[in-house]
Amino acid sequence: MTSSRSNSLISFLRSTRLTILVLILLGILSIIGTIVIQRGTDEEMHIPEVYSPRTIRIFNAVGWFDIYHSPLYSGLMSLLALNLILCIWHRLPKDLHWHRVALQGPIPESMDRMRGTRSIELKRGSPGPVESVHDALRTLGYRVRTAGEGEIAAVRGFSGRIGFYIAHLGILIILLGGVISALMSVEGILWMAPGDQTRYFTSTNGQKKELGFTLLCENFTVEYYDGKAEGMPKEFRSDLVINPGTDLEFTVPLRVNHPLSFAGYRLYQASYSPIGARRVEFQIQIGNDDRRRISLEIPGQHETVLDSGGLLRIETVSFEPDFIRDESGKAGSRSHQLRNPAVQIRITEADQPPSTHWLFLKYPDFHGMNQDAGHSIRFTGLTPLFATGIEVARDPGASIIWIGSSILVAGLILTFLIFPHRIGIKIQPGTALLVSGAGMKQSGQLEPAIEAVVRQISAELRADIESMRRSEDG
Amino acid sequence: MDDSTLNQIAMVFYMAASLVFLYRFSDNKHKPGKVPMGLTWSGFCVQTVAFIWRWIASYRHGFGHAPLSNRYESVIFFSWSVVAMFLIFDRFLPLRRFGGFIVVLGAVGIASTSIIPGADSTITPLIPALQSNWLFFHVVTCFLGYSAFAIAFFAGIMSLARQGVGANVESSEIIRNLDLIMYRTVMSGFILLTLGIISGSAWAYNAWGRYWGWDPKEVWSLITWFVYAVFLHARVTRGWSGKRLAWISVVGFIFVLFTFLGVNYLPIFKGLHTYA
């Protein structure tokens, strides 16, 4: 009783019905994942606006905000793997048996159970057809044997049958690679401004990891297209120095799509972000008509211009990309983004003590300068300073994925191209040959295969009769 | 003359071919014959020249990339690949009789570039992430796969039209042929889609260090892969045929279209695939 129940459970677990069911469920969950905002994406911050607190509680409980890593999704994937393993386990002995029997044993199935029977009429007095049949089948690439009295068995395309196993093995290896990646891969993004140097990076789960080498970002450049596509980035690259100042030092450019492998890690040019300014531009108006532009580096470059009242020295002091003042009135930045760029300058006029002022790119007319001074300075533009975003990753699952993928494709191609089937031939002495076949009927390839065999045998028989006649005539 | 003019000429050829195909389809006495095949081949050659033409022209602009990058180029290439797949399958499968339905898709593809929003025929450069040798292989395998599924879709529609939505399954020669066409085209499409997904992940791995990121395009391509995996298992293991099989083939193509075009309209969609 129990054993029959467990048997029926096992036969369900290995059934194609379960495969189809699991694939449909995975499909539905995947669709949900492309409709519900997922954590870890850029949209994550909109979750509280889009969903009610109740919905958020429910979705959290069922794991819909991170559906691809939810227990249900992983569970279905595991069930799929189990299903594949059991199915292979169940089918493999049968197929090996099929192969052995087809080549050595008695004809495995009676001719009645084969399909597509065609008959070839034997001309009276034709020589022993057995040899002609053997020749015809061999010409077509079959492995042939005489099975019993007047019976010939032939088989072709065993590798097509193996294709099934190869393809499914490939999928299992891919799933294994996915598990290994999930458990063992390490990744993180390293933001570096030109001149930064580090031996560590922070992984996505917040751990501080040692690189095993020193990384210096010497420079970061963005190259833009010109002409019609002006302003669109053409290339961005970081000039990196690995182990600077040691005997092992070397410089290497890191570009998009050209990762760098070093000491077990792979480095990718992933993105970039403006964090400040390299240069700032000012427009200085002296009197009513004298207008000039100056461009200064940040920080600490200065330039002196001639004012009506004497010399005017302008020096950059500091820069904030997203200006804000805290409670104590101290200047700082809310973020690294260039949301409210502000530059602090120091102005020295001939006979007065130096004064510092904040100028804002977005509010060029707002400044605390003395309006009577006979000059005004406006902050009009900047050349951004970028930090480079370098993805650091180590993923032992990746190479397993590539192996699995290759195996999967090879298996699919074998299944697709090669049609495994058997041909059974019964000789009814003096009257006819019956040709039948067995193979996967769904692919519609059995009938053409039988047709080809019939044509080849008929040709061989005709040739035999011809040559016999000729020898009789001669 | 530029490539879009050549594409217009190809479109005229495809239109003419489909008209002849459909005329002979509607009249059961006629076989499709050589005329519509000749017209299809002519259009296909012209469109192939247009493709190469545009590729060379992109070098003149200083960009130098295969014309497979923006929405205009991807729709044009889909039109080319669906005709290419028809011409290939025609050698092995009895699908010439309803060739009109497939070739007209090539014409509709080209025509639609003038109404699809954002399908602009100017040659544009590639952002850095798209500058990769994987671009060609990834796009070509995906699109040839989509095209194979398009042919399976038409075979499914034919099969359903013949059997009537409510009638019993008819096991005629024609239905068996349509089953065979569906099975072979879906199997080819499945291999091509598999290659497309794998090359996409190899590319992602090379660009960002991860082979799978659950981006909606990736997810939908996986869902489509599941749907056709179901088709193959239903057919091969469970022996489905006729109407039931035709339904999977038809529904499967809706998933293909959503993966190809629809994903871009998902509310949360963002990513590198917005153009294709």
Coordinates of N, CA, C and O in Angstrom, one line a residue, chain A residues 227-362:
Chain A
G227 N 29.2 66.0 -34.1 CA 28.3 66.0 -35.2 C 26.9 65.8 -34.7 O 26.5 66.3 -33.8
K228 N 26.2 64.9 -35.5 CA 24.8 64.7 -35.3 C 24.5 64.2 -33.9 O 23.4 64.5 -33.3
A229 N 25.4 63.3 -33.3 CA 25.1 62.7 -32.1 C 25.8 63.4 -30.9 O 26.2 62.8 -29.9
E230 N 26.0 64.7 -31.1 CA 26.8 65.5 -30.1 C 26.3 65.3 -28.7 O 25.1 65.3 -28.5
G231 N 27.2 65.1 -27.8 CA 26.8 65.0 -26.4 C 26.5 63.6 -25.9 O 26.4 63.3 -24.7
M232 N 26.5 62.6 -26.9 CA 26.2 61.2 -26.5 C 27.6 60.6 -26.2 O 28.5 60.7 -26.9
P233 N 27.7 59.9 -25.0 CA 29.0 59.4 -24.7 C 29.5 58.3 -25.7 O 28.7 57.4 -26.0
K234 N 30.7 58.4 -26.1 CA 31.2 57.4 -27.1 C 32.0 56.3 -26.4 O 32.0 55.2 -26.6
E235 N 32.8 56.8 -25.4 CA 33.6 55.9 -24.6 C 33.9 56.5 -23.3 O 34.0 57.7 -23.2
F236 N 33.9 55.7 -22.2 CA 34.4 56.2 -21.0 C 35.4 55.2 -20.5 O 35.2 54.0 -20.6
R237 N 36.5 55.7 -19.9 CA 37.5 54.8 -19.5 C 38.2 55.3 -18.3 O 38.4 56.5 -18.1
S238 N 38.7 54.4 -17.4 CA 39.5 54.7 -16.3 C 40.9 54.3 -16.5 O 41.1 53.2 -17.0
D239 N 41.8 55.1 -16.3 CA 43.2 54.7 -16.3 C 43.6 54.3 -15.0 O 43.8 55.1 -14.0
L240 N 43.8 53.0 -14.8 CA 44.1 52.4 -13.5 C 45.6 52.0 -13.4 O 46.2 51.6 -14.4
V241 N 46.1 52.1 -12.2 CA 47.4 51.7 -11.9 C 47.3 50.6 -10.8 O 46.6 50.8 -9.8
I242 N 47.8 49.4 -11.1 CA 47.7 48.3 -10.1 C 49.0 48.2 -9.4 O 50.1 48.3 -10.0
N243 N 48.9 48.1 -8.1 CA 50.1 48.1 -7.2 C 51.1 49.3 -7.5 O 52.3 49.0 -7.8
P244 N 50.6 50.5 -7.4 CA 51.5 51.6 -7.7 C 52.7 51.7 -6.7 O 52.5 51.3 -5.5
G245 N 53.8 52.1 -7.2 CA 54.9 52.3 -6.4 C 55.6 51.0 -6.0 O 56.6 51.0 -5.2
T246 N 55.2 49.9 -6.6 CA 56.0 48.7 -6.3 C 56.6 48.2 -7.6 O 56.4 48.7 -8.6
D247 N 57.4 47.1 -7.5 CA 58.0 46.5 -8.7 C 57.0 46.0 -9.6 O 57.2 45.8 -10.8
L248 N 55.8 45.6 -9.0 CA 54.8 45.0 -9.8 C 53.8 46.0 -10.5 O 52.8 45.6 -11.0
E249 N 54.1 47.2 -10.3 CA 53.2 48.3 -10.8 C 53.0 48.1 -12.3 O 53.9 47.9 -13.1
F250 N 51.7 48.2 -12.7 CA 51.4 48.4 -14.1 C 50.1 49.2 -14.3 O 49.2 49.2 -13.5
T251 N 50.1 49.9 -15.5 CA 49.0 50.8 -15.8 C 48.2 50.1 -16.8 O 48.7 49.4 -17.8
V252 N 46.9 50.2 -16.7 CA 46.0 49.5 -17.6 C 44.7 50.4 -17.8 O 44.2 50.9 -16.8
P253 N 44.2 50.5 -19.0 CA 43.0 51.2 -19.2 C 41.8 50.3 -19.0 O 41.9 49.1 -19.4
L254 N 40.7 50.8 -18.4 CA 39.5 49.9 -18.2 C 38.4 50.6 -19.0 O 38.1 51.7 -18.7
R255 N 37.9 49.8 -20.0 CA 36.9 50.3 -20.8 C 35.6 49.5 -20.7 O 35.7 48.3 -20.3
V256 N 34.5 50.0 -21.1 CA 33.2 49.3 -21.1 C 33.4 48.1 -22.1 O 33.9 48.2 -23.1
N257 N 32.8 47.0 -21.7 CA 32.9 45.7 -22.5 C 34.3 45.1 -22.6 O 34.5 44.2 -23.3
H258 N 35.2 45.7 -21.8 CA 36.6 45.1 -21.8 C 37.0 44.9 -20.4 O 37.8 45.7 -19.9
P259 N 36.5 43.9 -19.7 CA 36.9 43.7 -18.3 C 38.3 43.3 -18.2 O 39.0 42.9 -19.1
L260 N 38.8 43.5 -16.9 CA 40.1 43.2 -16.6 C 40.1 42.1 -15.5 O 39.5 42.3 -14.5
S261 N 40.9 41.0 -15.7 CA 40.9 40.0 -14.7 C 42.3 40.2 -14.0 O 43.3 40.2 -14.6
F262 N 42.2 40.2 -12.7 CA 43.4 40.3 -11.9 C 43.2 39.7 -10.5 O 42.2 40.0 -9.8
A263 N 44.1 38.9 -10.1 CA 44.2 38.3 -8.8 C 42.8 37.7 -8.4 O 42.3 38.0 -7.2
G264 N 42.2 37.0 -9.2 CA 40.9 36.4 -8.9 C 39.7 37.2 -9.0 O 38.6 36.8 -8.9
Y265 N 39.9 38.5 -9.2 CA 38.7 39.4 -9.4 C 38.6 39.9 -10.9 O 39.7 39.9 -11.6
R266 N 37.4 40.2 -11.3 CA 37.3 40.8 -12.6 C 36.8 42.2 -12.3 O 35.9 42.5 -11.5
L267 N 37.4 43.2 -13.0 CA 37.0 44.6 -12.9 C 36.3 45.1 -14.2 O 36.7 44.7 -15.3
Y268 N 35.2 45.8 -14.0 CA 34.4 46.2 -15.1 C 34.2 47.7 -15.0 O 34.0 48.3 -14.0
Q269 N 34.4 48.4 -16.2 CA 34.0 49.8 -16.2 C 32.5 49.8 -16.3 O 31.9 49.7 -17.3
A270 N 31.8 50.1 -15.1 CA 30.4 49.9 -15.1 C 29.6 51.2 -15.3 O 28.7 51.3 -16.1
S271 N 30.1 52.3 -14.6 CA 29.4 53.6 -14.8 C 30.2 54.7 -14.4 O 31.4 54.5 -14.0
Y272 N 29.6 55.9 -14.3 CA 30.4 57.0 -13.8 C 29.3 58.1 -13.3 O 28.2 58.0 -13.7
S273 N 29.8 59.0 -12.5 CA 28.9 59.9 -12.0 C 29.6 61.2 -11.7 O 30.7 61.2 -11.2
P274 N 29.0 62.4 -12.0 CA 29.7 63.6 -11.6 C 29.7 63.8 -10.1 O 28.6 63.6 -9.5
I275 N 30.8 64.2 -9.6 CA 30.9 64.4 -8.1 C 31.3 65.8 -7.8 O 31.3 66.2 -6.6
G276 N 31.7 66.6 -8.8 CA 32.2 67.9 -8.4 C 32.6 68.6 -9.7 O 32.1 68.3 -10.8
A277 N 33.5 69.5 -9.6 CA 33.9 70.3 -10.8 C 35.4 70.3 -10.9 O 36.1 70.4 -9.9
R278 N 35.8 70.2 -12.1 CA 37.3 70.3 -12.4 C 37.6 71.8 -12.5 O 38.6 72.3 -12.1
R279 N 36.7 72.5 -13.3 CA 36.9 73.9 -13.6 C 35.6 74.6 -13.4 O 34.5 74.0 -13.6
V280 N 35.7 75.9 -13.0 CA 34.4 76.7 -13.0 C 34.7 77.9 -13.8 O 35.8 78.4 -14.0
E281 N 33.6 78.5 -14.4 CA 33.7 79.7 -15.2 C 32.9 80.8 -14.6 O 31.8 80.6 -14.0
F282 N 33.5 82.0 -14.7 CA 32.8 83.2 -14.2 C 32.7 84.2 -15.2 O 33.5 84.3 -16.2
Q283 N 31.7 85.0 -15.1 CA 31.6 86.2 -15.9 C 31.7 87.4 -15.0 O 31.0 87.5 -14.0
I284 N 32.7 88.2 -15.3 CA 32.9 89.4 -14.4 C 32.5 90.6 -15.2 O 32.9 90.9 -16.3
Q285 N 31.7 91.4 -14.6 CA 31.3 92.6 -15.2 C 31.8 93.8 -14.4 O 31.6 93.9 -13.2
I286 N 32.6 94.6 -15.1 CA 33.1 95.8 -14.4 C 32.5 97.0 -15.0 O 32.6 97.2 -16.3
G287 N 32.0 97.9 -14.2 CA 31.3 99.0 -14.8 C 30.1 98.6 -15.5 O 29.4 97.6 -15.2
N288 N 29.8 99.3 -16.6 CA 28.6 99.0 -17.4 C 28.9 98.1 -18.6 O 28.0 97.4 -19.0
D289 N 30.1 98.2 -19.1 CA 30.3 97.6 -20.4 C 31.4 96.6 -20.5 O 31.6 95.8 -21.4
D290 N 32.3 96.7 -19.5 CA 33.5 95.8 -19.5 C 33.1 94.4 -19.0 O 32.8 94.2 -17.8
R291 N 33.0 93.4 -19.8 CA 32.5 92.1 -19.4 C 33.6 91.1 -19.8 O 34.0 91.1 -21.0
R292 N 34.1 90.3 -18.9 CA 35.0 89.2 -19.3 C 34.7 87.9 -18.7 O 34.0 87.8 -17.7
R293 N 35.3 86.9 -19.3 CA 35.1 85.5 -18.7 C 36.4 85.0 -18.2 O 37.4 85.2 -18.9
I294 N 36.4 84.4 -17.1 CA 37.6 83.7 -16.6 C 37.2 82.3 -16.2 O 36.0 82.0 -15.9
S295 N 38.1 81.4 -16.3 CA 37.9 80.0 -16.0 C 39.0 79.6 -15.0 O 40.2 79.8 -15.3
L296 N 38.6 79.0 -13.9 CA 39.6 78.7 -12.8 C 39.4 77.2 -12.4 O 38.3 76.7 -12.4
E297 N 40.6 76.6 -12.1 CA 40.5 75.3 -11.6 C 40.1 75.2 -10.1 O 40.1 76.3 -9.4
I298 N 39.6 74.1 -9.7 CA 39.2 73.9 -8.3 C 40.1 73.0 -7.6 O 40.4 71.9 -8.1
P299 N 40.6 73.3 -6.4 CA 40.5 74.6 -5.8 C 41.8 75.4 -5.9 O 42.8 74.8 -6.5
G300 N 41.8 76.6 -5.5 CA 43.0 77.3 -5.3 C 43.6 78.0 -6.4 O 44.7 78.5 -6.3
Q301 N 43.0 78.1 -7.6 CA 43.6 78.8 -8.7 C 43.1 80.3 -8.6 O 41.9 80.5 -8.2
H302 N 43.9 81.2 -9.0 CA 43.4 82.6 -8.9 C 43.8 83.3 -10.2 O 44.6 82.9 -11.0
E303 N 43.1 84.4 -10.3 CA 43.4 85.3 -11.5 C 43.1 86.7 -11.0 O 42.3 87.0 -10.2
T304 N 43.9 87.6 -11.6 CA 43.8 89.0 -11.2 C 43.3 89.8 -12.4 O 43.8 89.6 -13.5
V305 N 42.3 90.6 -12.1 CA 41.8 91.4 -13.2 C 41.9 92.9 -12.8 O 42.0 93.2 -11.6
L306 N 41.8 93.8 -13.7 CA 41.9 95.2 -13.4 C 40.6 95.8 -13.2 O 39.7 95.8 -14.1
D307 N 40.3 96.3 -12.1 CA 39.0 96.9 -11.8 C 39.2 98.4 -11.9 O 40.3 98.9 -11.9
S308 N 38.1 99.2 -11.9 CA 38.2 100.6 -11.9 C 38.9 101.1 -10.7 O 39.7 102.1 -10.8
G309 N 38.8 100.4 -9.6 CA 39.4 100.9 -8.4 C 40.8 100.2 -8.1 O 41.4 100.4 -7.1
G310 N 41.3 99.5 -9.1 CA 42.6 98.9 -8.9 C 42.6 97.4 -9.3 O 41.7 97.0 -10.1
L311 N 43.4 96.6 -8.6 CA 43.5 95.2 -9.0 C 42.4 94.4 -8.2 O 42.2 94.7 -7.0
L312 N 41.9 93.4 -8.9 CA 40.9 92.6 -8.2 C 41.4 91.1 -8.4 O 41.6 90.7 -9.5
R313 N 41.5 90.4 -7.2 CA 42.1 89.1 -7.3 C 41.0 88.1 -6.9 O 40.3 88.3 -5.9
I314 N 40.7 87.1 -7.8 CA 39.7 86.2 -7.6 C 40.3 84.8 -7.4 O 41.1 84.4 -8.3
E315 N 40.0 84.1 -6.3 CA 40.6 82.8 -6.1 C 39.5 81.8 -5.7 O 38.6 82.2 -4.9
T316 N 39.5 80.6 -6.2 CA 38.5 79.6 -5.8 C 39.0 79.0 -4.5 O 40.2 78.7 -4.3
V317 N 38.0 78.8 -3.6 CA 38.4 78.2 -2.3 C 37.8 76.8 -2.2 O 38.6 75.8 -1.9
S318 N 36.5 76.6 -2.4 CA 36.0 75.3 -2.3 C 34.8 75.1 -3.2 O 34.2 76.1 -3.7
F319 N 34.3 73.9 -3.3 CA 33.2 73.6 -4.2 C 32.3 72.6 -3.6 O 32.7 71.6 -3.0
E320 N 31.0 72.8 -3.7 CA 30.0 71.9 -3.2 C 29.0 71.5 -4.4 O 28.4 72.4 -4.9
P321 N 28.9 70.2 -4.7 CA 28.0 69.9 -5.8 C 26.5 70.1 -5.5 O 25.7 70.3 -6.4
D322 N 26.1 69.9 -4.2 CA 24.7 70.0 -3.9 C 24.6 70.7 -2.6 O 24.4 70.2 -1.5
F323 N 24.7 72.1 -2.7 CA 25.0 73.0 -1.6 C 23.8 72.9 -0.6 O 22.7 72.9 -0.9
I324 N 24.2 72.9 0.7 CA 23.3 73.0 1.8 C 24.0 73.6 3.0 O 25.3 73.4 3.1
R325 N 23.3 74.3 3.9 CA 23.9 74.8 5.1 C 23.3 74.0 6.3 O 22.1 73.8 6.3
D326 N 24.1 73.5 7.2 CA 23.5 72.8 8.3 C 23.0 73.8 9.4 O 23.2 75.0 9.2
E327 N 22.5 73.3 10.6 CA 22.0 74.3 11.6 C 23.0 75.3 12.0 O 22.6 76.5 12.2
S328 N 24.2 74.9 12.1 CA 25.2 75.9 12.5 C 25.6 76.8 11.4 O 26.5 77.7 11.6
G329 N 25.0 76.7 10.2 CA 25.4 77.6 9.1 C 26.6 77.1 8.3 O 27.1 77.8 7.4
K330 N 27.1 75.9 8.6 CA 28.2 75.4 7.9 C 27.8 74.9 6.6 O 26.8 74.2 6.4
A331 N 28.7 75.2 5.6 CA 28.3 74.8 4.2 C 28.7 73.3 4.0 O 29.7 72.8 4.5
G332 N 27.9 72.6 3.2 CA 28.2 71.2 2.9 C 27.4 70.8 1.7 O 26.8 71.6 1.0
S333 N 27.4 69.5 1.4 CA 26.7 69.0 0.3 C 25.7 67.9 0.7 O 26.0 67.1 1.6
R334 N 24.5 68.0 0.1 CA 23.5 67.0 0.4 C 23.8 65.7 -0.3 O 23.5 64.6 0.2
S335 N 24.4 65.8 -1.5 CA 24.7 64.5 -2.2 C 25.9 64.8 -3.1 O 26.5 65.9 -3.1
H336 N 26.3 63.8 -3.8 CA 27.4 64.0 -4.8 C 27.0 64.5 -6.1 O 27.8 64.8 -7.0
Q337 N 25.6 64.4 -6.3 CA 25.1 64.9 -7.6 C 25.2 66.4 -7.8 O 25.1 67.1 -6.8
L338 N 25.3 66.8 -9.0 CA 25.5 68.2 -9.3 C 24.1 68.8 -9.3 O 23.6 69.3 -10.3
R339 N 23.4 68.8 -8.1 CA 22.0 69.3 -8.1 C 22.0 70.8 -7.8 O 21.1 71.5 -8.3
N340 N 22.9 71.3 -7.0 CA 23.0 72.7 -6.7 C 24.4 73.1 -6.5 O 24.9 73.4 -5.4
P341 N 25.1 73.2 -7.7 CA 26.6 73.4 -7.6 C 26.8 74.9 -7.0 O 26.2 75.8 -7.4
A342 N 27.8 74.9 -6.1 CA 28.1 76.2 -5.5 C 29.6 76.3 -5.4 O 30.3 75.3 -5.1
V343 N 30.2 77.4 -5.7 CA 31.6 77.6 -5.5 C 31.9 78.7 -4.6 O 31.2 79.7 -4.5
Q344 N 32.9 78.5 -3.7 CA 33.3 79.6 -2.8 C 34.5 80.3 -3.3 O 35.5 79.6 -3.7
I345 N 34.4 81.6 -3.4 CA 35.6 82.3 -3.9 C 36.1 83.4 -2.9 O 35.3 83.8 -2.0
R346 N 37.3 83.7 -3.0 CA 37.9 84.7 -2.2 C 38.3 85.9 -3.0 O 39.0 85.7 -4.1
I347 N 37.8 87.1 -2.7 CA 38.1 88.2 -3.5 C 39.0 89.2 -2.7 O 38.7 89.5 -1.5
T348 N 40.0 89.6 -3.3 CA 40.9 90.6 -2.7 C 41.0 91.8 -3.6 O 41.3 91.8 -4.7
E349 N 40.5 92.9 -3.0 CA 40.6 94.2 -3.7 C 41.8 95.0 -3.2 O 42.1 94.9 -2.0
A350 N 42.3 95.8 -4.0 CA 43.6 96.6 -3.7 C 43.7 96.9 -2.2 O 44.7 96.5 -1.5
D351 N 42.8 97.7 -1.6 CA 43.0 98.3 -0.3 C 42.1 97.7 0.8 O 42.0 98.2 1.8
Q352 N 41.4 96.6 0.4 CA 40.5 96.1 1.4 C 40.9 94.7 1.9 O 41.6 94.0 1.1
P353 N 40.4 94.3 3.0 CA 40.7 92.9 3.5 C 40.0 91.9 2.5 O 38.9 92.2 2.0
P354 N 40.5 90.7 2.4 CA 39.9 89.7 1.5 C 38.5 89.3 2.1 O 38.3 89.3 3.3
S355 N 37.6 89.0 1.1 CA 36.3 88.5 1.6 C 35.9 87.2 0.8 O 36.3 87.1 -0.4
T356 N 35.1 86.3 1.4 CA 34.8 85.1 0.7 C 33.3 85.1 0.5 O 32.5 85.7 1.3
H357 N 32.9 84.5 -0.6 CA 31.5 84.5 -1.1 C 31.1 83.2 -1.7 O 32.0 82.5 -2.3
W358 N 29.9 82.8 -1.5 CA 29.4 81.6 -2.2 C 28.6 82.1 -3.5 O 27.8 82.9 -3.4
L359 N 28.9 81.4 -4.6 CA 28.2 81.7 -5.9 C 27.5 80.4 -6.3 O 28.0 79.3 -6.2
F360 N 26.3 80.6 -6.9 CA 25.5 79.4 -7.2 C 25.3 79.4 -8.7 O 24.9 80.4 -9.3
L361 N 25.5 78.2 -9.3 CA 25.3 78.1 -10.8 C 23.8 78.3 -11.2 O 23.5 78.9 -12.2
K362 N 22.9 77.8 -10.3 CA 21.5 77.8 -10.7 C 20.9 79.2 -10.3 O 19.8 79.5 -10.8

